[in-house]
CSV table of C-alpha atoms and ligand atoms in Angstrom, one decimal:
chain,number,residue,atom,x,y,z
A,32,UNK,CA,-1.0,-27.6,-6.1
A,33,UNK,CA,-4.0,-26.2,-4.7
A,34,UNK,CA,-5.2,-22.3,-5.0
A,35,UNK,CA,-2.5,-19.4,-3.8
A,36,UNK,CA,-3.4,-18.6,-0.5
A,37,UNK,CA,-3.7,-14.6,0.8
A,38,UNK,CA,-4.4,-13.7,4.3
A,39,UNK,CA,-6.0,-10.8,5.1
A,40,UNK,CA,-4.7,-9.2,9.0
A,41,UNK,CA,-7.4,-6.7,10.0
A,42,UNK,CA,-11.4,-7.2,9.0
A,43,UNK,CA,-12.1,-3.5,9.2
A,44,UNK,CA,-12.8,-1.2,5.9
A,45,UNK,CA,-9.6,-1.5,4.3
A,46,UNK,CA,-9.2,-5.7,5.0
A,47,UNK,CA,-12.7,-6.4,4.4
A,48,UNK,CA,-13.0,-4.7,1.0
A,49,UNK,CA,-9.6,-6.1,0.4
A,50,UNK,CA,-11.0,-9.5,0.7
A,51,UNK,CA,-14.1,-8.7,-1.0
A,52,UNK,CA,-12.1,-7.7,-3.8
A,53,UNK,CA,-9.6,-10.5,-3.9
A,54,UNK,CA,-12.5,-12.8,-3.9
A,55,UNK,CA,-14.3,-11.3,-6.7
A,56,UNK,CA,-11.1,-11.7,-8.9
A,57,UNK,CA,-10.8,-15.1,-7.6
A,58,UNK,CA,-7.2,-15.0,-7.0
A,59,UNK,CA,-7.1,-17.6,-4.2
A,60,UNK,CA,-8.2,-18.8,-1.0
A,61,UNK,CA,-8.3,-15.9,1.5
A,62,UNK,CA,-8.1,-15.9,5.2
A,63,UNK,CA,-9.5,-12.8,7.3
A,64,UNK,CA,-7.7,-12.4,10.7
A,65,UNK,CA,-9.0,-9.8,13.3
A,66,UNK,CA,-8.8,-9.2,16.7
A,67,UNK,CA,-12.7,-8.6,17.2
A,68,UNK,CA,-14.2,-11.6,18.1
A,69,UNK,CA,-17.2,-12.6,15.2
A,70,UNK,CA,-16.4,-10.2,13.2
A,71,UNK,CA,-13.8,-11.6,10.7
A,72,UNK,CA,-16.0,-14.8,10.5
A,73,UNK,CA,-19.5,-12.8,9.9
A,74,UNK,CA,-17.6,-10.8,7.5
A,75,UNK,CA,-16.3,-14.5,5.9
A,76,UNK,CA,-19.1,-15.8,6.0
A,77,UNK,CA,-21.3,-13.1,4.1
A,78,UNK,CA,-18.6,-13.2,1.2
A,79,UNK,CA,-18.7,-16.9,0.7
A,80,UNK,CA,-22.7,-16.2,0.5
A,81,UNK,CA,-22.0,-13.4,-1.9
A,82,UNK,CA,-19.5,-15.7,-4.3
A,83,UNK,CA,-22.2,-17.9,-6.2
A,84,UNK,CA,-24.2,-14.6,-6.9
A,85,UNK,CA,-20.9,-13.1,-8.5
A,86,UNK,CA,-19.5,-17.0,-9.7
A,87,UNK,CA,-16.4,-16.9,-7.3
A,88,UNK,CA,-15.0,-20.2,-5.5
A,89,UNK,CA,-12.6,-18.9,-3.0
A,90,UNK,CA,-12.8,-20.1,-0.1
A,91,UNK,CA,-13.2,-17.0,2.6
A,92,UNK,CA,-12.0,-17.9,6.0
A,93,UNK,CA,-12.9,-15.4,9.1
A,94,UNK,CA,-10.6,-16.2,12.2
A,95,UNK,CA,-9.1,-14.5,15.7
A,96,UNK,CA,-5.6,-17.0,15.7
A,97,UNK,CA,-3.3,-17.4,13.3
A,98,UNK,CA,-3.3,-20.9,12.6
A,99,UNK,CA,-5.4,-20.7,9.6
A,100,UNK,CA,-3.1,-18.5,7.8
A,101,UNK,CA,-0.2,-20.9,8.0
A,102,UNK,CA,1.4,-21.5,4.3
A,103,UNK,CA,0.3,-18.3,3.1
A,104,UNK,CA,1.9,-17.0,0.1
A,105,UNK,CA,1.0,-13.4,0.3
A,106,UNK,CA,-0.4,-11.7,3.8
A,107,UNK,CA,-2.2,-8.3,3.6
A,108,UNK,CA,-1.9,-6.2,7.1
A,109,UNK,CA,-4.5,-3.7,7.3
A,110,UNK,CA,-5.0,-4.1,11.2
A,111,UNK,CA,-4.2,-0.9,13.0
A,112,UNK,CA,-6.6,2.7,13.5
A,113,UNK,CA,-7.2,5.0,10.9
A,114,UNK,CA,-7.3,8.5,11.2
A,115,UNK,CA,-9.5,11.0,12.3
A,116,UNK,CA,-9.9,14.7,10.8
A,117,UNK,CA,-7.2,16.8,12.1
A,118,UNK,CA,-4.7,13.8,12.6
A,119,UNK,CA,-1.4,13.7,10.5
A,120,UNK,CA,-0.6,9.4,9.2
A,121,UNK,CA,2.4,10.6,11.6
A,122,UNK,CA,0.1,10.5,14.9
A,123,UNK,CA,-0.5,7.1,14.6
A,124,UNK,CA,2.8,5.7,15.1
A,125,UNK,CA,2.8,4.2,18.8
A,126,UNK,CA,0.1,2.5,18.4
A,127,UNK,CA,0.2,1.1,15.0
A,128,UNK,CA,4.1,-0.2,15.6
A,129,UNK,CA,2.8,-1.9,18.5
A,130,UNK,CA,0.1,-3.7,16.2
A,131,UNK,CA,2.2,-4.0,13.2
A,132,UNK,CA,4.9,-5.6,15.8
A,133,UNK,CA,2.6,-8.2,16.9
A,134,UNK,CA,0.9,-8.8,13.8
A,135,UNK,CA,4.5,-9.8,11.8
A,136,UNK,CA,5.8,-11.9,15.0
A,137,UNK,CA,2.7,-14.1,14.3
A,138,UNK,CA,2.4,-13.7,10.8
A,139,UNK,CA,6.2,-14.8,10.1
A,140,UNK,CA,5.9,-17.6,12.6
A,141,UNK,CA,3.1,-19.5,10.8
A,142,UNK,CA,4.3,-18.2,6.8
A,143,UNK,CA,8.0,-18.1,6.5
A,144,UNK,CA,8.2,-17.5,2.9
A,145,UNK,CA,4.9,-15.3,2.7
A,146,UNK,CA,5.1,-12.0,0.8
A,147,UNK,CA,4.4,-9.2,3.4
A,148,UNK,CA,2.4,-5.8,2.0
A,149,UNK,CA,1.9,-3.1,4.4
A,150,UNK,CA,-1.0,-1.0,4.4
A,151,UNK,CA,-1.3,0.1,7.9
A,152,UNK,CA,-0.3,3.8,8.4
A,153,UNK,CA,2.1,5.4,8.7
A,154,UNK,CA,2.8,3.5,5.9
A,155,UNK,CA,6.5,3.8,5.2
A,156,UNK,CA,7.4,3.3,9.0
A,157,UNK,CA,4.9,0.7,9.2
A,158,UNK,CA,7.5,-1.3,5.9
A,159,UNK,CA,10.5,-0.7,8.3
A,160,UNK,CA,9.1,-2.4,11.5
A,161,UNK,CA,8.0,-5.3,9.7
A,162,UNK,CA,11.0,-5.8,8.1
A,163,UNK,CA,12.6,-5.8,11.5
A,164,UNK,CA,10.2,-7.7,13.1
A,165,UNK,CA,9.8,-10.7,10.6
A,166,UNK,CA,13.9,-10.5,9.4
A,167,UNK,CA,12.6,-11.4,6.0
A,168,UNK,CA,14.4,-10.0,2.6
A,169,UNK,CA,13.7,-7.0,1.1
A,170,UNK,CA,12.0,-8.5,-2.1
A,171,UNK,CA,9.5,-10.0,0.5
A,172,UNK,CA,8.6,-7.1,2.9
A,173,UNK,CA,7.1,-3.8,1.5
A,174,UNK,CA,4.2,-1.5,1.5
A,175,UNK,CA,1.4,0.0,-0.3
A,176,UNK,CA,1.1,3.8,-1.0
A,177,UNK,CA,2.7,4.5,-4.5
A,178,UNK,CA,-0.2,2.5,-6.3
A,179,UNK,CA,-2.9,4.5,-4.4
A,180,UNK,CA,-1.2,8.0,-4.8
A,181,UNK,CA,-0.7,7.3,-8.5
A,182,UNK,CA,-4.5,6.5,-8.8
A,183,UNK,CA,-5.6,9.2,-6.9
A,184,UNK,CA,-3.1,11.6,-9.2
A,185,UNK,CA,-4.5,9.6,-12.5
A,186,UNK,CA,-8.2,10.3,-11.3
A,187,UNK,CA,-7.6,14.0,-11.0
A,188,UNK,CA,-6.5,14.2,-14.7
A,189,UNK,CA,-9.2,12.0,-15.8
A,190,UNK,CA,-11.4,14.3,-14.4
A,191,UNK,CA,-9.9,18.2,-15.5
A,192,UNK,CA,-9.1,16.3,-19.2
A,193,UNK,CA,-12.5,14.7,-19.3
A,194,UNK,CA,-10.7,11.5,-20.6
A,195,UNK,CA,-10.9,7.5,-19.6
A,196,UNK,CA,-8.9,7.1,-16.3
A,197,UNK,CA,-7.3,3.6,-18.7
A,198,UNK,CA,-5.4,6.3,-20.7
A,199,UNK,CA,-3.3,8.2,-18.1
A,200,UNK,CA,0.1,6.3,-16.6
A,201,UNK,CA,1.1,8.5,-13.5
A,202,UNK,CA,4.1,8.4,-11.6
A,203,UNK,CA,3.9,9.4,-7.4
A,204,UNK,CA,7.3,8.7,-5.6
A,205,UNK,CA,8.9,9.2,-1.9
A,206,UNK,CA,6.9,8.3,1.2
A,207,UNK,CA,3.2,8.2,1.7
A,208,UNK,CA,2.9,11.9,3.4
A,209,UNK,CA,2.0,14.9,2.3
A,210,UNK,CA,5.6,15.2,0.9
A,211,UNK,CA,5.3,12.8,-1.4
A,212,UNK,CA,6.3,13.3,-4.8
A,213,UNK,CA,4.1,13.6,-7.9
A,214,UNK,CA,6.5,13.2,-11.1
A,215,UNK,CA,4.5,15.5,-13.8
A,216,UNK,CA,7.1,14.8,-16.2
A,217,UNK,CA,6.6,10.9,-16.4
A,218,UNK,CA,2.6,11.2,-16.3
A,219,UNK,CA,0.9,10.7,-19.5
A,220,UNK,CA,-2.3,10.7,-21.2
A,221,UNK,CA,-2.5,8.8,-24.1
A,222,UNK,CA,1.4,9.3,-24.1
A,223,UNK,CA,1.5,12.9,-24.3
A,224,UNK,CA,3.2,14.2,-21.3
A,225,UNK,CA,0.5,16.1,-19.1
A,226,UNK,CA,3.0,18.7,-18.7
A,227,UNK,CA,1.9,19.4,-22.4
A,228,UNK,CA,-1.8,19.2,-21.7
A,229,UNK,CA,-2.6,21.3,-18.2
A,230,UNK,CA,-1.3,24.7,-17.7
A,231,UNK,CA,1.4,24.5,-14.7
A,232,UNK,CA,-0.2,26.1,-12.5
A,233,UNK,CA,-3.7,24.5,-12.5
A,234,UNK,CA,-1.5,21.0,-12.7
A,235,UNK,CA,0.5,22.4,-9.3
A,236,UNK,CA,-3.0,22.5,-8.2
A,237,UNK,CA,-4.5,18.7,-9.0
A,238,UNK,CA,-0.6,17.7,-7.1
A,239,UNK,CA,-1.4,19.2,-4.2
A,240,UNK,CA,-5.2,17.8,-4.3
A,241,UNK,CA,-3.2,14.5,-4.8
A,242,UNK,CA,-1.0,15.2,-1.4
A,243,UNK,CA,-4.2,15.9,0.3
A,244,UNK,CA,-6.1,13.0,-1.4
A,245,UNK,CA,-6.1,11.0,1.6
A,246,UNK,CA,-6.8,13.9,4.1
A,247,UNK,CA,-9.6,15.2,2.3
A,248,UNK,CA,-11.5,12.0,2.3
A,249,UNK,CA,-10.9,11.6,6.3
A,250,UNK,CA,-12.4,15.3,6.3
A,251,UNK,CA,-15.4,13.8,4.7
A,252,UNK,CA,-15.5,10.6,6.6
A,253,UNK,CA,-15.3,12.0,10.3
A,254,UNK,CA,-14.5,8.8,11.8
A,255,UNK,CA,-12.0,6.7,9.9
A,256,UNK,CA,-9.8,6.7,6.5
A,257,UNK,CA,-10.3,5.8,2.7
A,258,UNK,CA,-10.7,2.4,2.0
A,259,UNK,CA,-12.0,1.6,-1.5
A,260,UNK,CA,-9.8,2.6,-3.4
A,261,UNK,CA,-6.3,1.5,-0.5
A,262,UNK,CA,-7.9,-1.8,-1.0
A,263,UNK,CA,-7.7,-2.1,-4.9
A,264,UNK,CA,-4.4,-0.9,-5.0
A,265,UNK,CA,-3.4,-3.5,-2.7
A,266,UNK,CA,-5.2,-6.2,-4.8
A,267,UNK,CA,-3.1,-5.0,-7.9
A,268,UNK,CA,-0.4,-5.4,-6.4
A,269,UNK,CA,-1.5,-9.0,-5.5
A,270,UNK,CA,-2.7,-10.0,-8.4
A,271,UNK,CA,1.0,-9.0,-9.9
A,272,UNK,CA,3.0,-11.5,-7.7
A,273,UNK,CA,0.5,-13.7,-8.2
A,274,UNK,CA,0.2,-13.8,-11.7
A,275,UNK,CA,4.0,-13.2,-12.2
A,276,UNK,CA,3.0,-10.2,-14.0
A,277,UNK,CA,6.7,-8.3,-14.0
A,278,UNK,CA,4.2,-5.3,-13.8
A,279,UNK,CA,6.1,-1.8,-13.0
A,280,UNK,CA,4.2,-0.2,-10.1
A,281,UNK,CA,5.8,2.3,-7.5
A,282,UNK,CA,5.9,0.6,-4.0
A,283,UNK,CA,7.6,1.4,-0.9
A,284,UNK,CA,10.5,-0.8,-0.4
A,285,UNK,CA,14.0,-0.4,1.6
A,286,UNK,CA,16.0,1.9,-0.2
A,287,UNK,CA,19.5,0.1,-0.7
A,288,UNK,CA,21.6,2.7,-2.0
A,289,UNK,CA,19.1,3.6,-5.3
A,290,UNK,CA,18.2,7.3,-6.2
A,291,UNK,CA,20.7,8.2,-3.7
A,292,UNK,CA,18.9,7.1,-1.0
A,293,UNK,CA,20.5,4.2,1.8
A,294,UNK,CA,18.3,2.3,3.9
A,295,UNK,CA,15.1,4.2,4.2
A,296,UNK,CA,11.4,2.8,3.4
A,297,UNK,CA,10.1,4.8,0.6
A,298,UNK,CA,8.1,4.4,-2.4
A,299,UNK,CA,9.7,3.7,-5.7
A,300,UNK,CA,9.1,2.2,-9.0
A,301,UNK,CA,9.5,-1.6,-8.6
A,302,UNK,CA,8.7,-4.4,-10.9
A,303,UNK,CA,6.5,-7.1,-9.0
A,304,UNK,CA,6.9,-10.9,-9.7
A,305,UNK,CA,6.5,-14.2,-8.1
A,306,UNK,CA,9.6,-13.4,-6.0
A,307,UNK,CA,7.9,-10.1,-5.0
A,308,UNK,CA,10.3,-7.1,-5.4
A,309,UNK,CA,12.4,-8.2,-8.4
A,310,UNK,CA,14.1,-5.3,-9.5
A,311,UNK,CA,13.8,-1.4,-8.0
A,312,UNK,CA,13.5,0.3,-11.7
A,313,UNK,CA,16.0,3.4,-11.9
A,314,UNK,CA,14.7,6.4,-14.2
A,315,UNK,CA,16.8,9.6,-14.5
A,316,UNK,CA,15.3,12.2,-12.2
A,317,UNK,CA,16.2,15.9,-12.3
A,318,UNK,CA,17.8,17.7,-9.4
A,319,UNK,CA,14.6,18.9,-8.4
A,320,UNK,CA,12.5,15.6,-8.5
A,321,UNK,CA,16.1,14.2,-6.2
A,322,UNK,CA,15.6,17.0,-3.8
A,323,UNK,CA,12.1,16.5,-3.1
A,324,UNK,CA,12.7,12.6,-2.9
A,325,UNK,CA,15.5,12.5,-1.0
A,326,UNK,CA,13.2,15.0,1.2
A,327,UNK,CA,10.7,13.1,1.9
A,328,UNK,CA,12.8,10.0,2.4
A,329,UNK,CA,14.6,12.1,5.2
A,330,UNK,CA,11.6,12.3,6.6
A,331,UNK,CA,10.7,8.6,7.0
A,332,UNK,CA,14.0,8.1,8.6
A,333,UNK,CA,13.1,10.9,11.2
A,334,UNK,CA,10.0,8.6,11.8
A,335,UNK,CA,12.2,4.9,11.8
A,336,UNK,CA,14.7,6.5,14.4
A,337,UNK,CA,11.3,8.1,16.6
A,338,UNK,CA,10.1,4.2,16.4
A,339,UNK,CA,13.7,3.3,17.4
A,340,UNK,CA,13.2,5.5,20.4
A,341,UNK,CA,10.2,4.2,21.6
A,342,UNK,CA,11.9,0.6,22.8
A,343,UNK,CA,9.0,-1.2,20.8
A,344,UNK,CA,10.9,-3.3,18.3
B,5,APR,N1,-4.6,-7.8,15.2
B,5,APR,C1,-5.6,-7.9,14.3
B,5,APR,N2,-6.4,-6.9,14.0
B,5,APR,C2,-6.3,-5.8,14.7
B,5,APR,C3,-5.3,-5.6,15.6
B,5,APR,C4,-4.5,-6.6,15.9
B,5,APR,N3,-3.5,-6.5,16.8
B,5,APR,N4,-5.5,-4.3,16.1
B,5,APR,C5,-6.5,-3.7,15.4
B,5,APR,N5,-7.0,-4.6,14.6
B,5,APR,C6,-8.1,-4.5,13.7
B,5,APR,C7,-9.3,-3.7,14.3
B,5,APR,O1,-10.1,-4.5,15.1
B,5,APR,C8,-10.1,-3.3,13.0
B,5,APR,O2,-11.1,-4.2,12.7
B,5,APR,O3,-7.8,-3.7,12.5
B,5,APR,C9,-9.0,-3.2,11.9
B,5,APR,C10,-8.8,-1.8,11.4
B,5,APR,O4,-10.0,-1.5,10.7
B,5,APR,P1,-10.6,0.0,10.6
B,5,APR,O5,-10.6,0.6,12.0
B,5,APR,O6,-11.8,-0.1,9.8
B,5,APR,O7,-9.4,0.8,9.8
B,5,APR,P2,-9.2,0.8,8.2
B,5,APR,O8,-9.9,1.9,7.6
B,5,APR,O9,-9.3,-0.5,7.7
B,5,APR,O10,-7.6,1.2,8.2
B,5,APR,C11,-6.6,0.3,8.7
B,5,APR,O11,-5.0,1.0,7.0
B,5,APR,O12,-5.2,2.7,5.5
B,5,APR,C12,-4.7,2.3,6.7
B,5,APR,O13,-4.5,4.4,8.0
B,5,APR,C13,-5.2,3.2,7.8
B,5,APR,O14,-3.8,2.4,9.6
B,5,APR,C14,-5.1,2.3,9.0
B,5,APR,C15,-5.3,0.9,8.4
């Protein structure tokens, strides 16, 4: 049987917390994959010196190749740049595909049946080229934004409402750009509608703080992207395929003809299982909440056909 193995692409902040905090829930053996040469194994090495402090026994591999990720049942890709203050996820495109690209073509060749989740910006785009790139099925290919928006959202609250963070369920749908789309109707705390519980326009407010959410820690950062709390909302959605958990979270996945929307990469309420993408959930959304999805799904295709352009993949 063995443990479940999870490789890690990309030792930076967002793969190296990642693995931190996959070993720390001890949900398998995890291999950490970077380009730099030392660095994934330093990194490695210091976590598997951390895990009898903390009473973990995964086993933490740092590599360059590939080789040692072969069998995985679940790969991470974080590898790619981050942004800077002033840049859009948008501006990262060329140079992420190309990464992404190679990343998949060696990922796929050594893990055939792995579970693929993106994390590498922008994120949507990022879903589509690995898709392409590896040929796997849509259950097995998709990308982590909906988790971190909807934690970023649920934070805000829990801080205007003074409440525990464990009591507020929030919704964020459509692509991982400042379009996304906060659904204030299906957020609750305690399961009372927030709509009930902030005024509409100080809750218009904490939606667009949630847009920004990533922009405003870059502005804060200077020289690279949140990682924290991108890497925790990849491991929950780890530990759900994992586990088998059937656990509702909102994901970006391909679009095949739900909400309206054909073909696209964008985030929507999925339930996660062994199989990965079991089922895309389907809630009744009002014309408004459709417009502003089908919006922002637009907007990712814009993006796919610009990749399409470049002659990359
Ligand atoms: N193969 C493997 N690793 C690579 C490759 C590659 N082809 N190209 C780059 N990397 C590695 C870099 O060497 C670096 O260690 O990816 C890592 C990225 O780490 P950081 O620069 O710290 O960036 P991080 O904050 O982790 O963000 C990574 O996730 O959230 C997104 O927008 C973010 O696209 C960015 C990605």
């Amino acid at each position: 049987m063995g443990r479940p193995k999870i490789s890690v692409i990309g030792a930076g902040n967002v793969g190296a917390s990642t693995a931190l905090m996959l070993s720390q829930m001890e949900l398998g053996d995890i291999v950490l994959v970077d380009i730099v040469e030392g660095m994934p194994q330093g990194k490695s090495l210091d976590m598997m010196e951390m895990n009898p402090v903390i009473g973990s026994d995964s086993n933490i591999t740092g590599t360059n190749g590939y080789e040692e990720t072969a069998g995985s049942d679940i790969v991470v890709i974080t590898s790619g740049i981050p942004r800077k203050p002033g840049m859009s996820r948008d501006d990262l495109i060329s140079t992420n595909t190309n990464v992404v690209k190679q990343v998949t073509e060696n990922v796929a060749a050594q893990s055939p049946n792995a579970i693929l989740i993106l994390v590498t910006n922008p994120l949507d785009a990022m879903v589509y080229v690995a898709h392409k790139v590896s040929g796997f099925p849509r259950e097995r290919v998709m990308g982590m934004a909906g988790v971190l928006d909807s934690a970023r959202f649920r934070a805000f609250i829990g801080m205007e409402l003074g409440v525990s963070v464990e009591n507020i369920n929030a919704f964020v749908l459509g692509g991982h750009g400042d379009d996304m789309v906060p659904l204030g109707r299906f957020t609750t705390v305690a399961g009372v509608p927030v709509t009930e519980l902030i005024p509409e326009a100080r809750l218009e407010e904490i939606i667009q703080r949630t847009r920004g959410g990533g922009g405003e820690i870059v502005k804060l950062l200077k020289t690279g992207s949140a990682f924290y709390a991108p890497a925790m909302s990849a491991v929950e959605m780890v530990e759900a395929i994992l586990k088998d958990k059937k656990k509702i979270l909102p994901c970006c996945v391909r679009a095949e003809g739900e909400y309206g929307v054909e073909n696209t990469f964008v985030g929507l309420p999925v339930k996660l299982g062994r199989a990965g993408v079991e089922e895309v959930f389907q809630i009744d959304l009002s014309d408004s909440e459709t417009k502003e999805l089908h919006e922002s799904a637009s907007h990712v295709k814009e993006l796919c056909e610009h990749i399409e352009g470049l002659g990359i993949i």
